[in-house]
Amino acid sequence: MKIKWLGVLCVVGFCMGATDSLADEFLWKLSRIDSDSVTLIGANDARKIAKIEKNDRPRLAPFLGKSVKVRFQDLKGEQCVVKLESWK
């Protein structure tokens, strides 16, 4: 009986850890690039504005108007783009 409960607890712990690791990655459409931020459009026209580094702007330009997978990081209370890659 102890082995069954241990197995159940391991599965629950694994599922909780897997959802936490994917919580900061989202699929969006890159609609606008400003000097220090980007505007992303998600499902149901939900908009999100996230900060970027000023030297990242030329690197993000090819993704404008395309669907992208974005990874965010919370820095000082603001959402910042850590990684952005094309999504097909």
Coordinates of C-alpha atoms in Angstrom, one line a residue:
M1 CA 0.0 0.0 0.0
K2 CA 2.9 2.4 0.8
I3 CA 4.4 1.8 -2.6
K4 CA 1.1 2.8 -4.4
W5 CA 0.8 6.0 -2.4
L6 CA 4.5 6.8 -3.0
G7 CA 3.9 6.3 -6.8
V8 CA 0.9 8.5 -6.8
L9 CA 2.8 11.3 -4.9
C10 CA 5.7 11.0 -7.4
V11 CA 3.3 11.4 -10.4
V12 CA 1.5 14.4 -8.8
G13 CA 4.8 16.0 -8.0
F14 CA 6.1 15.5 -11.5
C15 CA 2.9 17.0 -13.0
M16 CA 3.1 20.0 -10.8
G17 CA 6.8 20.6 -11.8
A18 CA 6.1 20.2 -15.5
T19 CA 3.3 22.9 -15.4
D20 CA 5.6 25.3 -13.5
S21 CA 8.4 25.0 -16.0
L22 CA 6.1 25.8 -19.0
A23 CA 4.2 28.7 -17.3
D24 CA 6.3 31.4 -18.7
E25 CA 6.3 30.4 -22.4
F26 CA 3.4 31.5 -24.6
L27 CA 2.5 31.6 -28.3
W28 CA 1.8 35.1 -29.6
K29 CA 1.9 37.2 -32.8
L30 CA 4.5 39.9 -32.8
S31 CA 2.6 43.0 -33.9
R32 CA 4.8 46.0 -33.0
I33 CA 8.4 46.7 -32.0
D34 CA 9.1 50.0 -30.2
S35 CA 12.5 51.2 -29.0
D36 CA 12.3 49.4 -25.6
S37 CA 9.2 47.2 -25.8
V38 CA 7.3 44.8 -28.1
T39 CA 3.5 44.4 -28.4
L40 CA 2.2 40.9 -28.7
I41 CA -1.3 39.7 -29.7
G42 CA -2.5 36.4 -28.3
A43 CA -5.7 34.4 -28.4
N44 CA -9.0 36.4 -28.5
D45 CA -7.0 39.6 -29.3
A46 CA -5.4 39.7 -25.9
R47 CA -2.5 42.2 -26.0
K48 CA 0.7 42.1 -24.0
I49 CA 3.5 44.7 -23.9
A50 CA 6.9 43.4 -22.8
K51 CA 10.2 45.1 -22.3
I52 CA 13.2 44.3 -24.5
E53 CA 16.8 45.3 -24.6
K54 CA 17.6 48.2 -27.0
N55 CA 20.2 46.1 -28.8
D56 CA 17.6 43.3 -29.4
R57 CA 15.4 45.4 -31.7
P58 CA 17.2 44.6 -35.0
R59 CA 17.3 40.9 -34.0
L60 CA 13.5 40.8 -33.5
A61 CA 12.6 42.7 -36.7
P62 CA 12.4 39.5 -39.0
F63 CA 9.7 38.1 -36.6
L64 CA 7.3 41.1 -37.1
G65 CA 3.8 39.9 -38.1
K66 CA 4.6 36.3 -37.5
S67 CA 3.6 33.8 -34.8
V68 CA 6.3 33.4 -32.2
K69 CA 7.0 31.5 -29.0
V70 CA 8.0 33.9 -26.3
R71 CA 9.6 33.2 -23.0
F72 CA 9.2 35.9 -20.3
Q73 CA 11.0 36.7 -17.2
D74 CA 9.7 39.0 -14.4
L75 CA 12.4 41.7 -13.7
K76 CA 11.6 44.4 -11.1
G77 CA 7.8 43.9 -11.6
E78 CA 7.9 44.1 -15.5
Q79 CA 7.7 41.4 -18.0
C80 CA 10.8 41.1 -20.1
V81 CA 11.4 39.0 -23.2
V82 CA 14.1 36.5 -22.6
K83 CA 13.8 34.3 -25.7
L84 CA 11.7 34.7 -28.9
E85 CA 11.6 32.1 -31.7
S86 CA 9.6 31.6 -34.8
W87 CA 6.6 29.2 -34.5
K88 CA 5.1 27.5 -37.6

